[in-house]
Coordinates of C-alpha atoms in Angstrom, one line a residue:
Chain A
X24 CA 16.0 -27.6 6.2
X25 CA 12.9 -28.4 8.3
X26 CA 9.7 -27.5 6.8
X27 CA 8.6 -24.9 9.6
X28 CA 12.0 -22.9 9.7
X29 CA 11.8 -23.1 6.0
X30 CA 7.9 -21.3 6.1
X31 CA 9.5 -19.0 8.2
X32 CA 12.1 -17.9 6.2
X33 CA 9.7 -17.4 3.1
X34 CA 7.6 -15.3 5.2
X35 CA 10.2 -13.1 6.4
X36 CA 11.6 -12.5 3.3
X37 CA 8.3 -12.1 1.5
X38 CA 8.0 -9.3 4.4
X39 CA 11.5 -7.7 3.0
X40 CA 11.0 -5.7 0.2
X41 CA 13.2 -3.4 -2.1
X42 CA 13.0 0.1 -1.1
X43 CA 11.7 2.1 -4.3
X44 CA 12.8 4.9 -5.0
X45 CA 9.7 6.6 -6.1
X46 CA 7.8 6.1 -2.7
X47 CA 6.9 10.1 -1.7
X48 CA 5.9 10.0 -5.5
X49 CA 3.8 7.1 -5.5
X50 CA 2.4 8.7 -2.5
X51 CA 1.5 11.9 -4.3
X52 CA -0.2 10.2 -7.1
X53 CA -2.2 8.1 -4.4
X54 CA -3.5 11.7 -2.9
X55 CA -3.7 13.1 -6.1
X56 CA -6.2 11.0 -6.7
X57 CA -8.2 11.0 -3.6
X58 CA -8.4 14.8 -4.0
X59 CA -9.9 14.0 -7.7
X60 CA -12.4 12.0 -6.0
X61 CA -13.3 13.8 -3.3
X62 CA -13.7 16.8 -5.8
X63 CA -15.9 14.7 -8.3
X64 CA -18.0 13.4 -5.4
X65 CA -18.6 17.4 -4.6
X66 CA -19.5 18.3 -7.8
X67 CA -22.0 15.5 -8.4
X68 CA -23.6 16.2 -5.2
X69 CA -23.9 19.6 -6.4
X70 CA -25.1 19.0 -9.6
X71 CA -27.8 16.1 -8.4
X72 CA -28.9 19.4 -5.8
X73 CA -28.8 21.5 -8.5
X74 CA -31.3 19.6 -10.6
X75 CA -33.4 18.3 -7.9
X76 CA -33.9 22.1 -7.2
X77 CA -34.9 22.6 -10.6
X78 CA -37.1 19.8 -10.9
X79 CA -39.0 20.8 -7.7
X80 CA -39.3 24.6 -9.0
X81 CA -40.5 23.2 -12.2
X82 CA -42.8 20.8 -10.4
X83 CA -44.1 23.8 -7.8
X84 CA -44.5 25.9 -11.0
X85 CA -46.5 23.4 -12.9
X86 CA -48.7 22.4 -10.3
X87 CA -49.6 26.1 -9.2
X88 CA -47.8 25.6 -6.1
X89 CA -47.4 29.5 -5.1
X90 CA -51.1 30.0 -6.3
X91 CA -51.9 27.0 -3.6
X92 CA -49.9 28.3 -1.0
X93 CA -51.2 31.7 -1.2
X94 CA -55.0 30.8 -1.1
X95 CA -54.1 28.4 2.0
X96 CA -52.2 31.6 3.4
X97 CA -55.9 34.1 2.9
X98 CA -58.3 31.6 4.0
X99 CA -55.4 31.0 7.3
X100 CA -55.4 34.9 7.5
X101 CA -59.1 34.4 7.8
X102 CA -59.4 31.7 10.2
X103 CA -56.9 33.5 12.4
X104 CA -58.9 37.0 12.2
X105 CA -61.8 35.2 12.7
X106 CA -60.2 33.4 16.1
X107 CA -58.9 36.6 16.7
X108 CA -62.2 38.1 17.2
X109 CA -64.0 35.8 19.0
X110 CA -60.6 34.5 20.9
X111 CA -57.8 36.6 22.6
X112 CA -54.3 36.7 21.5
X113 CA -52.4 33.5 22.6
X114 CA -49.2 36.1 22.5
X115 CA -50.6 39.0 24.1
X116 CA -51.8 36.7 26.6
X117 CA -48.3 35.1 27.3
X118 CA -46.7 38.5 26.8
X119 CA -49.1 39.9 29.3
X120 CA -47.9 36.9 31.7
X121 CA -44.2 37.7 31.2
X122 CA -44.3 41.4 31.3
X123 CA -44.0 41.7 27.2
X124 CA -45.3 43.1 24.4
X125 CA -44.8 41.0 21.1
X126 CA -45.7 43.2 17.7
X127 CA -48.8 41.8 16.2
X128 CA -47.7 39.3 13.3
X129 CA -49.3 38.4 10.1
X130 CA -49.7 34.5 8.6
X131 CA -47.3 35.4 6.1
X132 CA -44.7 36.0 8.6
X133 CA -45.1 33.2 10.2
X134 CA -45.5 31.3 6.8
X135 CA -41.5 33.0 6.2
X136 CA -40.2 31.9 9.5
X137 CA -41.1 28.4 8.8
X138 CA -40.1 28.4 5.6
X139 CA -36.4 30.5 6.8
X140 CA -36.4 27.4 9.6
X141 CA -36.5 24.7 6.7
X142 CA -33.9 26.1 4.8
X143 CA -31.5 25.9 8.1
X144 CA -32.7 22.5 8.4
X145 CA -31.4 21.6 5.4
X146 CA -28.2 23.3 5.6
X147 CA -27.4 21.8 8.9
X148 CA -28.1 18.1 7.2
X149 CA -26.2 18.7 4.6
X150 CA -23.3 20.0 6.7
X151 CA -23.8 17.0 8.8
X152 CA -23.0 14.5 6.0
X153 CA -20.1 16.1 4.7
X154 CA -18.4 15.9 8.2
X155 CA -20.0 12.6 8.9
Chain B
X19 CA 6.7 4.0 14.5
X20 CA 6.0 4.5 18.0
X21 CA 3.2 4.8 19.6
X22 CA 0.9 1.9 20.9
X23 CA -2.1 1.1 18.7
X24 CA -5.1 2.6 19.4
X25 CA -3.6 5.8 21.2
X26 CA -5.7 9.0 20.7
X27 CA -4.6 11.0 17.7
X28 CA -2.1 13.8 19.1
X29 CA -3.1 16.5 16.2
X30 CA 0.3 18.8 17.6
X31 CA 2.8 15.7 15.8
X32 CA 3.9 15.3 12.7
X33 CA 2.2 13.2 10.3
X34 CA 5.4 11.5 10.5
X35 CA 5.8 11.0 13.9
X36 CA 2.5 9.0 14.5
X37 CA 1.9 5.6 14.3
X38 CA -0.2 4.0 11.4
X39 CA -3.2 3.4 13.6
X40 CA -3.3 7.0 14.5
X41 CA -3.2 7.9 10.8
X42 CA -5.9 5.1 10.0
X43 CA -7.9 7.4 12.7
X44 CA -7.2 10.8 11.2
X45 CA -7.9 9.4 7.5
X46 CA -11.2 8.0 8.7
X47 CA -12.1 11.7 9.4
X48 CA -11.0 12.6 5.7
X49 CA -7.8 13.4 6.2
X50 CA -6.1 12.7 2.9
X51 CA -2.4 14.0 3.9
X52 CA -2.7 11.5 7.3
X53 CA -3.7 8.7 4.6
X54 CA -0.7 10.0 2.3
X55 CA 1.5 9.2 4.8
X56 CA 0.3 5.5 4.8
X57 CA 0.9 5.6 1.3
X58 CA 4.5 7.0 1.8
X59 CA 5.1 4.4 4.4
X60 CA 3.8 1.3 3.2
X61 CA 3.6 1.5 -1.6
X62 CA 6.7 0.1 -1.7
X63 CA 5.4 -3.3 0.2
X64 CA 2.6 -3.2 -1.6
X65 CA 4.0 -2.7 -5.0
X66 CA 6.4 -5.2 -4.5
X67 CA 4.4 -7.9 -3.6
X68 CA 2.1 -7.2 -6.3
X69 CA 5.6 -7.7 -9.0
X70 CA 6.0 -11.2 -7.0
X71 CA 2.2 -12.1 -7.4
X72 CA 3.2 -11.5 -11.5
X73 CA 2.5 -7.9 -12.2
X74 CA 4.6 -6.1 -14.6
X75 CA 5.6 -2.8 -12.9
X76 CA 3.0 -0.8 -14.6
X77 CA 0.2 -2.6 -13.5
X78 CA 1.6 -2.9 -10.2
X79 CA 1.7 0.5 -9.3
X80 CA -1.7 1.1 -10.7
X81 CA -3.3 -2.0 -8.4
X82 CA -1.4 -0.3 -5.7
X83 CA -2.6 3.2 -6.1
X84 CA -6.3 1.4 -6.5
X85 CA -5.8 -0.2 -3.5
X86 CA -4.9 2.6 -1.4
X87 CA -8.1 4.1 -2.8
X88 CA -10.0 1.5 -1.9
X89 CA -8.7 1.4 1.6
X90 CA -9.2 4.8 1.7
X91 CA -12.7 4.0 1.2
X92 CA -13.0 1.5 3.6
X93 CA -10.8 2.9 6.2
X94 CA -13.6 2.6 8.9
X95 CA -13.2 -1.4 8.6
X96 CA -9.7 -1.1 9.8
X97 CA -9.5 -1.7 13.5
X98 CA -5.7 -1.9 14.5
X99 CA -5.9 -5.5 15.0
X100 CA -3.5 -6.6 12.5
X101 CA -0.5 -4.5 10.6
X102 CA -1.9 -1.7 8.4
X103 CA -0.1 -2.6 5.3
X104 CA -1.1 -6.6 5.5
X105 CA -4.4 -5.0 5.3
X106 CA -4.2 -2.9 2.2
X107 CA -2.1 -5.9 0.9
X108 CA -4.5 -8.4 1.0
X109 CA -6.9 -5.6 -0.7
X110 CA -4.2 -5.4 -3.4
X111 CA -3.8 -8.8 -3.7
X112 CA -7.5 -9.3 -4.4
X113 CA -7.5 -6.7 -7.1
X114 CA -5.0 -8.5 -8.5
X115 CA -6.8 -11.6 -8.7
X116 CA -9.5 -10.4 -10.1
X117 CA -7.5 -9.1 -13.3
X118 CA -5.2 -12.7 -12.9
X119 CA -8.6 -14.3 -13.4
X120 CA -10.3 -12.2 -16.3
X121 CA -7.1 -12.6 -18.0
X122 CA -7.3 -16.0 -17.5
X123 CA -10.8 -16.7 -19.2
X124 CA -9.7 -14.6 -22.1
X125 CA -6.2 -16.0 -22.3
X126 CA -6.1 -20.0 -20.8
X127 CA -2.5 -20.6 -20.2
X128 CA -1.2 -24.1 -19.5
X129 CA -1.3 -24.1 -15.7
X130 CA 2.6 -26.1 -15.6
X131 CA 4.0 -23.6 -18.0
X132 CA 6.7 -22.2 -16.0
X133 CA 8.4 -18.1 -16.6
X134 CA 11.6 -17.7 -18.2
X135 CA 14.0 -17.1 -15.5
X136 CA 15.6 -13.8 -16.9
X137 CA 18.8 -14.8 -15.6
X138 CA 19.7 -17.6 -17.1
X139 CA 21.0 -20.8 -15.4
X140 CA 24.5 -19.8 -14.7
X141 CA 23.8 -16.0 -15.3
X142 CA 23.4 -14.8 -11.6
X143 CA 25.3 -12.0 -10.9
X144 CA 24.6 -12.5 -7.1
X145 CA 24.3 -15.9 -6.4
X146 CA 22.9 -15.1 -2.6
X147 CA 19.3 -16.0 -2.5
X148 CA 17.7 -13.4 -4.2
X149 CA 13.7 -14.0 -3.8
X150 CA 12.4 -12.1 -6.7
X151 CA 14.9 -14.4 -8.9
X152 CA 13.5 -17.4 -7.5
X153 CA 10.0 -16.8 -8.0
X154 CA 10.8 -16.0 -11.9
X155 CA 11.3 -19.7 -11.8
X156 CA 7.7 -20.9 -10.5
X157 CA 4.7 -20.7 -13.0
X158 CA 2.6 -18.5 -13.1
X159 CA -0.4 -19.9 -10.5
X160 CA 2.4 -21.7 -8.2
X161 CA 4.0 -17.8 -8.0
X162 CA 0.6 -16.8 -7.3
X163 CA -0.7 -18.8 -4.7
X164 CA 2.4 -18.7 -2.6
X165 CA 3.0 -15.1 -3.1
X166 CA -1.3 -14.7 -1.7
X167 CA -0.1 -17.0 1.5
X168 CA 3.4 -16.1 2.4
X169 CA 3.2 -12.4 1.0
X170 CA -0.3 -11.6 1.5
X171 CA -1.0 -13.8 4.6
X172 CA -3.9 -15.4 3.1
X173 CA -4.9 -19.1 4.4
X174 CA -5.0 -22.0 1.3
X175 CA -9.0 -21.7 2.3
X176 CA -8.9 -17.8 1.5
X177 CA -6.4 -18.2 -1.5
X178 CA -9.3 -20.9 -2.4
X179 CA -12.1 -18.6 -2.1
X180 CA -10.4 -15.4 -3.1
X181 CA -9.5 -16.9 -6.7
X182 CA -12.3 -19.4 -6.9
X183 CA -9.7 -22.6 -7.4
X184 CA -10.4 -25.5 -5.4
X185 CA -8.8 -25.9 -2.0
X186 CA -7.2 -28.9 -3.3
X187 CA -5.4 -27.3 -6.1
X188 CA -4.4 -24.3 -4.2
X189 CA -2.9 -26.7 -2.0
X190 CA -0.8 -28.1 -4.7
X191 CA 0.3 -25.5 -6.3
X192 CA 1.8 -24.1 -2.8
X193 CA 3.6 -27.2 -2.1
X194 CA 5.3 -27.7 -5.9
X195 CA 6.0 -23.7 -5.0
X196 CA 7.6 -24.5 -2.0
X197 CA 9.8 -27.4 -3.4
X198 CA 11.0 -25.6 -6.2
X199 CA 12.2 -22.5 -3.9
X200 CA 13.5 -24.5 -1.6
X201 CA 15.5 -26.2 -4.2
X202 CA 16.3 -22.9 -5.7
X203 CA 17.7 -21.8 -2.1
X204 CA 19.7 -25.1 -1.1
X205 CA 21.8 -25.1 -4.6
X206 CA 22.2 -20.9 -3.5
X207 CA 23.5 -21.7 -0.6
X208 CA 25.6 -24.1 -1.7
X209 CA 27.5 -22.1 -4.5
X210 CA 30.1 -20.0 -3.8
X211 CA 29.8 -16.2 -4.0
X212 CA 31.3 -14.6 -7.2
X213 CA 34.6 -13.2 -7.0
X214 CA 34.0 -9.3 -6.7
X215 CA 37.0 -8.4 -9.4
X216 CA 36.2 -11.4 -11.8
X217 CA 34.9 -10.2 -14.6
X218 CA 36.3 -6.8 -14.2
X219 CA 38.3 -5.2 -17.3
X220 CA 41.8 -5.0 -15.9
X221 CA 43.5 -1.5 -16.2
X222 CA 47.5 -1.1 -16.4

């Protein structure tokens, strides 16, 4: 038997294979484990959040974060009335331009909004990296 | 399977229906049932090339699962270029090596050592080349290597690499492999197929 025919009868038969009997179980376990994965993955991602959330409260709470962030907000309150007085209103002008009237706003509604805007920020990444 | 590789994913077929690149492209959006389906189509090859490579079943069906898991893993590498199941076998077939090898260090085996052949030299029941029979007869790293180059499609170079032998050995070890098969299957061919009643308990 030449060489080459003989190399191609190894391969084919190496190819052939016995049909087994528990394939659709075999297949089961294989999902049944990529489930279990994808499930652990979840919850350590959830528990990593969890405790980075924790450590950053603890951090914010220890370092007089709020205390921080509300003495920034008065003296901003400040500034702004100050500006106020001896400025006009950036919105009342532009709402005056357009035909509107905006609500006069405070710092610490602005101070939410950007705070309400970071949140969605980080929802959408995290959304993003489950699907991607 | 039909369906030309590298088709868009038609999500109104069966997982059934569609062909294993398709599936490769729904798993690679997490699609675990698409990447069941591979499973379902293409463990048995797997498995069974791992039992030639040595494994007992056990461990076979465990390197296959952890295979598949790894594939699933790695599913973006997978471009359609070759067959999807020489690629999870070659995946398998390194797994395997890398137990064949721990094993080794621990337990050194002589290298010309060859298996019992389970059948015995006259105790064929089907004397028609039976493959898995006639790798029982080659040792254990002449099995190996010629199972990673005609089973897995591995060159001598990658077989080489993959188990950290030299080329030169590898090399061996394939040809003494191929002599003794080819052996096997000449004196196969040449012996006559059993008589289907011999044997039989006679009744009357």
């Amino acid at each position: 038997m030449a060489d080459q025919e003989f190399d191609a009868q190894l391969a084919r038969m190496f190819a052939e294979h016995p049909p087994f009997p528990d394939q659709a179980a075999f297949a089961r376990r294989v999902e049944a484990r990529l489930d279990r994965g994808w499930g652990l993955r979840r919850m350590v991602i959830g528990v990593l959040g969890l405790g980075g959330g924790l450590v950053a409260a603890g951090q914010g709470l220890g370092g007089n974060l709020i205390g921080r962030l509300l003495s920034a907000s008065h003296a901003s309150v400040n500034v702004a009335q100050q500006t106020a007085s001896s400025a006009p209103d950036v919105l009342a002008l532009l709402g005056q331009s357009w035909g509107l009237r905006f609500p006069s706003v405070g710092i610490e509604v602005i101070w939410l909004v950007l705070g309400l805007l970071a949140v969605a920020a980080a929802l959408l990444a995290t959304r993003a990296l489950e699907e991607f | 399977m039909g369906g030309p590789p590298g088709a868009q994913v038609a999500p109104t077929k069966p997982l059934t229906g569609l062909h294993d690149v398709e599936l490769a492209q729904l798993a690679m959006t997490a699609d675990r049932q698409a990447f069941g389906e591979l499973a379902r189509r293409h463990g048995s090859a797997v498995r069974a090339l791992l039992r030639r490579m040595g494994a007992d079943p056990t461990l076979a069906d465990d390197l296959a699962q952890d295979a598949f898991l790894a594939a699933f893993e790695a599913i973006t590498d997978f471009r359609g270029e070759g067959s999807f199941a020489g690629w999870v076998k070659r995946i398998a077939a390194r797994l395997y090596i890398k137990r064949w090898r721990r094993r080794a260090e621990l337990d050194p085996a002589p290298e010309g050592a060859e298996q019992a052949d389970e059948t015995g030299a006259d105790g064929l029941t089907d004397r028609r080349l039976d493959l898995d029979q006639a790798l029982k007869g080659l040792s254990g790293p002449e099995r190996l290597y010629v199972s990673l180059c005609y089973g897995a499609g591995l060159s001598h170079t990658e077989a080489a690499e993959a188990t950290g032998a030299p080329l030169g050995t590898v090399k061996s070890h394939v040809k003494r492999a191929l002599e003794k098969l080819k052996r096997r299957m000449a004196a196969d061919d040449a012996a006559p197929l059993p008589d289907p009643d011999e044997g039989r308990l006679a009744h009357g």
